[in-house]
Short mmCIF file of C-alpha atoms in Angstrom, two decimals:
data_model
loop_
_atom_site.label_atom_id
_atom_site.label_comp_id
_atom_site.label_asym_id
_atom_site.label_seq_id
_atom_site.Cartn_x
_atom_site.Cartn_y
_atom_site.Cartn_z
CA MET A 82 -33.98 -55.54 31.47
CA THR A 83 -35.90 -54.59 28.47
CA ASN A 84 -38.56 -57.41 27.44
CA LYS A 85 -39.52 -57.33 24.08
CA THR A 86 -42.91 -58.74 22.62
CA ASN A 87 -43.38 -59.22 19.13
CA GLY A 88 -41.33 -55.97 18.18
CA ARG A 89 -42.59 -53.83 21.25
CA ILE A 90 -41.02 -53.38 24.88
CA GLU A 91 -43.30 -55.07 27.38
CA PHE A 92 -44.20 -53.07 31.04
CA THR A 93 -43.30 -56.46 32.84
CA LYS A 94 -43.83 -57.40 36.58
CA GLU A 95 -40.50 -55.55 37.75
CA MET A 96 -41.43 -52.13 36.34
CA LYS A 97 -44.89 -52.40 38.18
CA LYS A 98 -42.27 -51.46 40.86
CA THR A 99 -39.80 -49.30 39.32
CA HIS A 100 -41.86 -46.67 37.12
CA LYS A 101 -44.37 -44.43 36.74
CA ILE A 102 -47.64 -44.51 33.96
CA LEU A 103 -48.82 -41.08 32.58
CA PHE A 104 -51.65 -41.77 30.45
CA PRO A 105 -54.26 -38.41 28.72
CA ASN A 106 -56.82 -36.72 30.16
CA MET A 107 -60.59 -37.18 28.72
CA CYS A 108 -62.90 -37.22 31.12
CA ASN A 109 -61.87 -34.76 33.84
CA ILE A 110 -63.98 -35.95 37.02
CA HIS A 111 -63.95 -39.63 35.78
CA PHE A 112 -59.77 -40.09 34.99
CA LYS A 113 -59.47 -38.49 38.79
CA ILE A 114 -61.11 -41.25 40.44
CA LEU A 115 -60.07 -44.17 37.94
CA ARG A 116 -55.93 -42.70 38.18
CA ASN A 117 -56.52 -42.88 42.42
CA ILE A 118 -58.25 -46.96 41.80
CA PHE A 119 -54.85 -47.84 39.46
CA ALA A 120 -52.88 -46.02 42.42
CA GLU A 121 -54.92 -47.91 45.43
CA PHE A 122 -53.61 -51.83 43.02
CA GLY A 123 -50.22 -50.72 43.06
CA TYR A 124 -49.25 -48.96 39.59
CA ASN A 125 -47.85 -45.08 39.92
CA VAL A 126 -49.90 -43.48 37.74
CA GLU A 127 -49.81 -40.08 36.76
CA LEU A 128 -53.50 -37.87 35.32
CA LEU A 129 -51.48 -36.17 32.29
CA GLU A 130 -52.79 -32.12 32.23
CA ASN A 131 -50.75 -30.41 29.86
CA ASP A 132 -52.72 -28.78 27.46
CA ASP A 133 -50.43 -25.95 25.97
CA ASP A 134 -49.61 -25.41 22.48
CA SER A 135 -46.98 -27.86 22.99
CA VAL A 136 -49.52 -30.15 22.76
CA ILE A 137 -50.88 -30.26 19.57
CA GLU A 138 -46.44 -28.31 18.14
CA THR A 139 -46.20 -31.77 18.85
CA GLY A 140 -48.68 -33.80 17.69
CA LEU A 141 -47.99 -32.61 14.44
CA LYS A 142 -44.09 -33.03 14.60
CA TYR A 143 -44.57 -37.16 15.43
CA VAL A 144 -48.28 -37.94 13.48
CA HIS A 145 -49.45 -36.88 10.07
CA ASN A 146 -52.25 -34.76 10.22
CA ASP A 147 -54.45 -36.62 8.35
CA THR A 148 -54.32 -38.62 11.40
CA CYS A 149 -57.71 -38.86 13.61
CA TYR A 150 -56.72 -35.27 15.56
CA PRO A 151 -57.60 -37.30 18.81
CA ALA A 152 -54.76 -39.46 18.07
CA LEU A 153 -52.73 -36.74 17.51
CA VAL A 154 -53.68 -34.64 20.19
CA THR A 155 -52.97 -37.30 22.46
CA ILE A 156 -50.03 -38.75 21.10
CA GLY A 157 -48.87 -34.37 21.34
CA GLN A 158 -49.37 -34.52 25.08
CA MET A 159 -47.44 -37.44 25.92
CA ILE A 160 -44.18 -36.81 24.39
CA SER A 161 -44.76 -33.56 25.11
CA ALA A 162 -44.76 -34.32 28.56
CA LEU A 163 -41.97 -37.04 28.01
CA GLU A 164 -39.76 -33.72 26.21
CA SER A 165 -40.28 -31.61 29.35
CA GLY A 166 -37.59 -32.74 31.75
CA LYS A 167 -40.61 -33.66 34.67
CA TYR A 168 -39.85 -37.25 34.36
CA ASP A 169 -37.09 -39.55 34.60
CA LEU A 170 -37.19 -41.27 30.97
CA ASP A 171 -35.64 -44.67 32.06
CA ARG A 172 -38.87 -45.60 35.34
CA THR A 173 -41.54 -43.81 33.18
CA ALA A 174 -44.13 -45.33 31.10
CA LEU A 175 -47.53 -44.15 28.61
CA ALA A 176 -50.99 -46.06 28.92
CA MET A 177 -53.25 -46.03 26.25
CA THR A 178 -56.67 -47.51 25.91
CA GLN A 179 -56.98 -49.94 22.58
CA THR A 180 -60.76 -50.85 21.62
CA GLY A 181 -60.25 -53.54 19.01
CA GLY A 182 -63.00 -52.20 16.73
CA GLY A 183 -63.50 -51.06 13.00
CA CYS A 184 -62.73 -47.16 14.47
CA ARG A 185 -58.68 -46.04 13.64
CA ALA A 186 -58.73 -45.65 17.48
CA SER A 187 -57.44 -49.59 17.41
CA ASN A 188 -54.22 -48.00 16.07
CA TYR A 189 -53.39 -44.73 17.89
CA ILE A 190 -50.88 -47.04 20.32
CA HIS A 191 -48.44 -48.10 17.05
CA LEU A 192 -48.83 -44.97 15.98
CA LEU A 193 -47.98 -43.47 19.60
CA ARG A 194 -45.13 -46.46 19.40
CA LYS A 195 -43.86 -45.40 16.04
CA ALA A 196 -44.07 -41.48 17.58
CA LEU A 197 -41.89 -42.29 20.23
CA LYS A 198 -39.17 -44.34 17.98
CA LYS A 199 -38.35 -41.03 16.22
CA ALA A 200 -38.81 -38.95 19.23
CA GLY A 201 -35.68 -41.09 20.01
CA LEU A 202 -38.04 -42.52 22.79
CA GLY A 203 -38.31 -46.11 21.89
CA ASN A 204 -37.59 -47.56 24.72
CA ILE A 205 -40.66 -46.28 26.83
CA PRO A 206 -42.82 -49.29 27.64
CA VAL A 207 -46.72 -48.39 26.26
CA ILE A 208 -49.25 -50.53 27.73
CA SER A 209 -52.78 -51.13 25.72
CA LEU A 210 -55.88 -50.86 27.93
CA ASN A 211 -58.23 -53.32 26.47
CA ILE A 212 -61.11 -55.99 27.50
CA SER A 213 -60.23 -57.84 23.92
CA GLY A 214 -56.56 -58.97 25.16
CA LEU A 215 -55.55 -57.36 22.05
CA GLU A 216 -51.66 -57.46 24.76
CA LYS A 217 -51.10 -58.46 27.10
CA ASN A 218 -48.09 -57.09 29.76
CA SER A 219 -47.14 -59.26 32.74
CA GLY A 220 -47.17 -56.07 34.65
CA PHE A 221 -50.53 -54.88 34.89
CA LYS A 222 -53.34 -56.60 34.48
CA ILE A 223 -57.37 -55.68 34.70
CA THR A 224 -58.45 -57.76 37.08
CA LEU A 225 -62.16 -58.40 37.87
CA PRO A 226 -62.02 -56.43 41.27
CA LEU A 227 -60.36 -53.59 39.77
CA LEU A 228 -62.92 -54.35 36.99
CA ARG A 229 -65.92 -53.18 39.84
CA ARG A 230 -64.16 -50.15 41.34
CA ALA A 231 -63.67 -48.35 37.49
CA LEU A 232 -67.30 -49.49 36.65
CA ALA A 233 -68.30 -47.48 40.20
CA ALA A 234 -65.98 -44.73 39.58
CA VAL A 235 -67.43 -44.74 35.91
CA THR A 236 -71.14 -44.26 37.81
CA TYR A 237 -69.79 -41.71 40.34
CA GLY A 238 -67.82 -39.28 37.01
CA ASP A 239 -71.26 -39.72 35.04
CA MET A 240 -73.51 -38.59 38.33
CA LEU A 241 -70.53 -36.23 39.56
CA MET A 242 -70.73 -34.18 36.07
CA LEU A 243 -74.42 -34.11 35.18
CA LEU A 244 -74.94 -32.70 38.49
CA SER A 245 -71.69 -29.72 38.69
CA ASN A 246 -73.36 -29.11 34.92
CA GLN A 247 -77.10 -27.92 36.39
CA THR A 248 -75.82 -26.17 39.10
CA GLU A 249 -73.05 -24.09 38.82
CA PRO A 250 -74.78 -21.92 36.16
CA TYR A 251 -77.39 -21.61 39.08
CA GLU A 252 -75.11 -20.89 42.05
CA VAL A 253 -75.20 -17.83 44.96
CA THR A 254 -71.33 -18.52 46.28
CA CYS A 255 -69.07 -18.70 42.88
CA GLY A 256 -66.91 -21.61 43.19
CA GLU A 257 -69.10 -23.40 45.90
CA THR A 258 -69.86 -26.44 43.04
CA LYS A 259 -67.18 -27.44 42.39
CA SER A 260 -65.85 -27.50 46.02
CA LEU A 261 -68.00 -30.04 46.67
CA THR A 262 -67.41 -32.12 43.22
CA ASP A 263 -63.26 -32.36 44.26
CA LYS A 264 -64.39 -33.13 47.81
CA TRP A 265 -66.41 -36.23 46.24
CA ILE A 266 -64.11 -37.21 44.06
CA ALA A 267 -61.52 -37.62 47.73
CA ASP A 268 -64.72 -39.13 49.67
CA ILE A 269 -64.45 -41.43 46.48
CA SER A 270 -61.51 -42.50 46.07
CA ASP A 271 -60.97 -43.13 50.10
CA MET A 272 -64.18 -45.37 49.92
CA PHE A 273 -62.31 -47.08 46.86
CA LYS A 274 -59.25 -47.14 49.21
CA ARG A 275 -60.79 -49.16 52.51
CA LYS A 276 -62.73 -51.04 50.07
CA GLU A 277 -65.57 -49.86 50.07
CA GLY A 278 -68.26 -47.70 47.61
CA TYR A 279 -68.54 -50.37 44.98
CA ARG A 280 -71.19 -52.63 46.31
CA THR A 281 -74.78 -52.41 44.96
CA GLU A 282 -76.15 -51.21 48.27
CA GLU A 283 -73.73 -48.76 48.93
CA ILE A 284 -73.28 -47.83 45.37
CA LYS A 285 -77.05 -46.34 45.60
CA SER A 286 -76.62 -44.62 48.89
CA CYS A 287 -73.74 -42.89 47.99
CA LEU A 288 -75.22 -41.74 44.91
CA SER A 289 -77.55 -40.98 46.66
CA GLN A 290 -75.95 -38.43 49.33
CA ILE A 291 -74.28 -37.02 46.20
CA VAL A 292 -77.70 -35.93 45.54
CA GLU A 293 -79.01 -33.65 48.48
CA SER A 294 -75.36 -32.85 49.19
CA PHE A 295 -75.54 -30.89 45.43
CA SER A 296 -79.52 -29.58 46.64
CA CYS A 297 -78.05 -28.36 49.14
CA ILE A 298 -75.73 -25.09 47.27
CA LYS A 299 -77.95 -22.34 47.79
CA THR A 300 -78.90 -21.07 43.71
CA GLU A 301 -81.45 -18.30 41.96
CA LYS A 302 -82.95 -18.59 39.19
CA ARG A 303 -81.16 -17.06 35.77
CA ASP A 304 -81.89 -16.23 32.65
CA LYS A 305 -80.00 -20.22 30.80
CA VAL A 306 -79.36 -20.91 26.87
CA ARG A 307 -79.72 -24.56 27.81
CA VAL A 308 -76.78 -26.58 25.25
CA GLY A 309 -76.10 -30.00 25.43
CA ILE A 310 -72.74 -31.60 23.77
CA VAL A 311 -72.15 -34.76 21.21
CA GLY A 312 -70.14 -35.90 19.27
CA GLU A 313 -66.60 -37.96 19.37
CA ILE A 314 -65.92 -39.75 22.45
CA PHE A 315 -62.55 -38.13 22.67
CA VAL A 316 -63.46 -34.78 21.35
CA LYS A 317 -66.57 -34.32 23.18
CA TYR A 318 -64.90 -34.62 26.49
CA SER A 319 -61.74 -33.21 26.40
CA ALA A 320 -61.30 -30.02 26.70
CA THR A 321 -57.51 -30.45 25.48
CA ALA A 322 -59.46 -31.34 21.98
CA ASN A 323 -62.15 -28.93 22.07
CA ASN A 324 -60.61 -26.05 23.39
CA ASN A 325 -62.24 -26.06 26.64
CA LEU A 326 -65.65 -25.91 25.13
CA GLU A 327 -67.48 -26.41 28.31
CA ARG A 328 -66.07 -23.59 29.93
CA PHE A 329 -66.83 -21.37 27.18
CA LEU A 330 -69.78 -22.32 27.03
CA LYS A 331 -70.75 -21.40 30.61
CA GLU A 332 -69.06 -18.18 29.93
CA GLN A 333 -71.77 -17.62 27.11
CA GLY A 334 -74.05 -17.15 30.04
CA CYS A 335 -75.40 -21.47 29.48
CA GLU A 336 -76.12 -24.63 31.52
CA VAL A 337 -74.70 -27.03 29.54
CA MET A 338 -75.55 -30.95 29.66
CA VAL A 339 -72.64 -33.16 28.17
CA PRO A 340 -74.47 -37.81 27.79
CA GLY A 341 -72.53 -39.52 30.25
CA LEU A 342 -69.72 -42.29 30.15
CA LEU A 343 -72.50 -45.06 30.96
CA GLY A 344 -74.09 -44.95 27.45
CA PHE A 345 -71.53 -45.23 25.16
CA LEU A 346 -70.32 -48.61 27.36
CA LEU A 347 -73.40 -49.99 27.21
CA PHE A 348 -73.01 -49.07 23.39
CA LYS A 349 -69.72 -51.11 22.95
CA VAL A 350 -71.52 -54.11 25.42
CA ASP A 351 -74.92 -54.06 23.09
CA ASN A 352 -73.09 -53.90 19.61
CA ARG A 353 -71.46 -57.49 19.96
CA ILE A 354 -74.93 -58.53 20.88
CA GLU A 355 -76.86 -56.85 17.63
CA ASP A 356 -73.87 -58.26 14.86
CA ILE A 357 -74.77 -61.94 16.23
CA LYS A 358 -78.81 -60.84 14.94
CA LEU A 359 -77.74 -59.40 12.45
CA TYR A 360 -74.60 -61.60 10.90
CA GLY A 361 -74.92 -64.74 13.10
CA GLY A 362 -72.27 -65.97 15.22
CA ASN A 363 -71.21 -67.29 18.80
CA ILE A 364 -74.97 -68.05 20.89
CA ILE A 365 -72.41 -68.07 23.84
CA LYS A 366 -70.91 -64.95 23.77
CA LYS A 367 -74.60 -63.23 22.99
CA ALA A 368 -75.71 -64.65 25.79
CA GLY A 369 -72.42 -63.88 28.36
CA CYS A 370 -72.95 -59.83 26.16
CA GLY A 371 -76.51 -60.16 27.38
CA ILE A 372 -75.95 -60.80 31.15
CA LEU A 373 -73.34 -58.13 31.30
CA LEU A 374 -75.50 -55.79 29.69
CA ASP A 375 -78.00 -55.50 31.78
CA PHE A 376 -75.72 -55.20 35.09
CA PHE A 377 -74.54 -52.50 32.85
CA SER A 378 -78.00 -50.85 32.83
CA LYS A 379 -78.11 -51.56 36.72
CA TYR A 380 -75.47 -48.98 37.34
CA GLU A 381 -77.86 -46.82 34.72
CA GLU A 382 -80.63 -46.81 36.85
CA TYR A 383 -79.42 -46.66 40.07
CA ILE A 384 -77.92 -42.97 38.91
CA ALA A 385 -81.85 -41.82 37.69
CA GLU A 386 -82.79 -44.11 40.92
CA ALA A 387 -81.17 -41.51 43.17
CA LEU A 388 -82.29 -38.55 41.52
CA ARG A 389 -85.91 -39.06 41.42
CA ASN A 390 -85.40 -40.05 45.17
CA SER A 391 -84.12 -36.56 45.52
CA LYS A 392 -86.45 -33.52 47.86
CA SER A 393 -85.43 -31.18 46.17
CA GLY A 394 -86.67 -32.48 42.62
CA LYS A 395 -85.05 -29.66 40.69
CA PHE A 396 -82.39 -32.38 38.07
CA VAL A 397 -82.91 -33.07 34.59
CA ILE A 398 -82.72 -37.20 34.63
CA PRO A 399 -80.98 -38.83 31.34
CA SER A 400 -82.85 -41.22 29.65
CA SER A 401 -82.11 -45.10 29.74
CA TYR A 402 -79.73 -46.83 27.16
CA ALA A 403 -83.33 -48.45 26.04
CA HIS A 404 -84.56 -45.16 25.36
CA LEU A 405 -82.49 -44.22 23.09
CA LYS A 406 -82.54 -47.56 20.92
CA GLU A 407 -86.56 -47.05 21.44
CA LEU A 408 -85.45 -43.33 20.04
CA ILE A 409 -83.26 -44.19 17.04
CA GLY A 410 -85.34 -46.87 15.59
CA PRO A 411 -87.22 -45.20 12.82
CA VAL A 412 -83.92 -43.34 12.59
CA LEU A 413 -81.36 -45.73 11.95
CA GLY A 414 -80.31 -49.06 11.94
CA ARG A 415 -78.44 -50.72 14.64
CA GLY A 416 -75.84 -51.66 12.67
CA CYS A 417 -74.74 -48.67 12.59
CA LYS A 418 -71.98 -48.49 15.41
CA MET A 419 -68.93 -47.19 13.30
CA GLY A 420 -67.51 -44.48 15.59
CA GLU A 421 -69.68 -43.65 17.36
CA GLY A 422 -72.73 -44.88 15.21
CA TRP A 423 -76.47 -44.45 16.08
CA LEU A 424 -75.31 -43.47 19.25
CA LEU A 425 -74.49 -39.94 18.69
CA THR A 426 -78.19 -39.03 16.59
CA ALA A 427 -79.42 -40.99 19.64
CA GLU A 428 -77.73 -38.32 22.26
CA MET A 429 -79.27 -35.65 20.06
CA MET A 430 -82.72 -36.81 20.12
CA GLU A 431 -82.28 -37.75 23.92
CA LEU A 432 -80.83 -33.64 24.40
CA ILE A 433 -84.28 -32.33 23.02
CA GLU A 434 -86.53 -34.26 23.95
CA LEU A 435 -85.02 -33.25 27.69
CA GLY A 436 -84.67 -29.55 26.61
CA TYR A 437 -81.29 -29.49 25.53
CA GLY A 438 -82.14 -28.77 21.74
CA ASN A 439 -79.87 -26.41 21.21
CA ILE A 440 -76.17 -28.96 20.17
CA VAL A 441 -72.83 -28.53 19.40
CA CYS A 442 -71.47 -32.03 17.20
CA THR A 443 -68.40 -31.73 17.91
CA GLN A 444 -66.11 -34.10 15.41
CA PRO A 445 -62.80 -34.72 14.27
CA PHE A 446 -62.62 -33.46 10.81
CA GLY A 447 -61.16 -36.60 9.77
CA CYS A 448 -63.11 -39.23 11.34
CA LEU A 449 -66.05 -40.12 8.48
CA PRO A 450 -68.34 -42.37 10.57
CA ASN A 451 -69.36 -39.24 13.13
CA HIS A 452 -69.71 -36.87 10.52
CA ILE A 453 -72.59 -39.27 8.45
CA VAL A 454 -74.69 -39.92 12.12
CA GLY A 455 -73.55 -36.01 13.57
CA LYS A 456 -73.56 -34.16 10.68
CA GLY A 457 -74.96 -36.07 8.07
CA MET A 458 -78.25 -36.71 10.34
CA ILE A 459 -78.48 -32.84 11.46
CA ARG A 460 -81.33 -31.98 8.19
CA LYS A 461 -83.06 -35.22 9.02
CA LEU A 462 -83.29 -34.52 12.84
CA SER A 463 -84.82 -30.63 12.01
CA GLU A 464 -87.51 -32.32 10.53
CA MET A 465 -88.44 -34.01 13.56
CA TYR A 466 -87.48 -31.49 15.69
CA PRO A 467 -87.85 -28.58 14.42
CA GLU A 468 -87.42 -26.31 17.39
CA ALA A 469 -83.39 -27.93 17.54
CA ASN A 470 -80.26 -25.60 16.73
CA ILE A 471 -77.95 -27.78 16.30
CA VAL A 472 -73.93 -26.81 14.90
CA PRO A 473 -71.54 -29.20 14.30
CA ILE A 474 -68.05 -28.14 15.33
CA ASP A 475 -64.47 -29.54 13.49
CA TYR A 476 -62.30 -29.67 15.50
CA ASP A 477 -58.74 -30.28 14.26
CA PRO A 478 -54.74 -28.64 13.85
CA GLY A 479 -56.30 -26.28 10.54
CA ALA A 480 -59.14 -25.26 12.33
CA THR A 481 -58.66 -21.50 14.02
CA LYS A 482 -60.89 -21.77 18.41
CA VAL A 483 -61.85 -18.13 16.83
CA ASN A 484 -64.20 -19.92 13.90
CA GLN A 485 -64.97 -21.87 16.08
CA GLU A 486 -66.34 -19.78 18.57
CA ASN A 487 -68.56 -17.84 16.83
CA ARG A 488 -70.02 -20.47 14.64
CA ILE A 489 -71.30 -21.02 18.31
CA LYS A 490 -72.08 -17.76 18.90
CA LEU A 491 -74.47 -17.32 15.74
CA MET A 492 -76.18 -20.77 17.35
CA LEU A 493 -76.55 -18.91 20.86
CA SER A 494 -77.48 -16.14 19.37
CA VAL A 495 -80.45 -18.04 17.17
CA ALA A 496 -80.84 -19.45 19.90
CA ARG A 497 -81.86 -16.52 22.17
CA GLU A 498 -84.04 -15.22 19.94
CA LYS A 499 -86.16 -18.19 19.67
CA SER A 500 -86.72 -17.73 23.41
CA GLU A 501 -87.56 -13.92 22.95
CA LYS A 502 -90.46 -14.89 20.69
#
């Protein structure tokens, strides 16, 4: 029997035993590990990887085209999957994140439910993935043990993404980097099954092993343009949303650097502290967020420590979140937090410092906050860093892939010209 809560269909304890949960892909490496974590806690989950033209067509059919592009893509991907005939619609649920902040992403879940009703799929339960208590389901709970593993998964995902991006463009044996990455995703998932790999010493040991394994891949020096990718979180990471941007850049002879997901988590926790500093609030909440910020920062340091201790010494070490806050001080106020807020600008500054001054800034066309801290800050950054070469790219149903790629090619030609000079 379907249980309705405040007009929505609740995911019940009985559904946990009978239903498959579908959720859209964003970070390919991270989410493959996270999928396996949810499976270990008794959830039958599937990561959606359908990315054909039907995704955008379905999104446009059920979501207004003025809505955020990430909402259109994720909702289109889920409804397209449901309409494919692959799933038993009486035993299928959907999951979507809900942040609870000022970003319209908090309302995607309501847009999804509205779209499902319009598509005649109103019986499909939708699970809100949040830690703010926005919505609760008796059959789905985010527990501390699950969160600990999830945080470890994000840390491993950041390391694997960093190393694979720095190794693949220079590998002698084509495909060796991808094979090693896939092997580590499987090995990490197996560790979690054995209830290992998420404690401090286990994480530090595993990260060191990951670094040394990538160091053993035979590489050769090649002339590559180093390109950084920043932007709105979904479009920055999702190959479906950014038209396989990373693959395109690699085909153009580039080495790609994408800031990790852990920095964004630190940013979201730190925002709570900055709000209380600026506007006042609960000092107990501030203290709790401070403890959480320090806890997350340790995971960031585990990555840096493993890279610093590597015998090869050939990998670029990302900057700490604390350093990003120092960088942004003279440029933007820390109260600027809507969208990706000051973090987006700080990530561009970090990439320039690390030698990735050719930057693609990915932006959903309708995302005003990220236009301000992305495209709106390019002039200021160009004054501060004359060597910077930044191109803003809009992603929207009306934006053609050819136009996007031509603008990126122009940026790359400028980069090569500067390199020759």
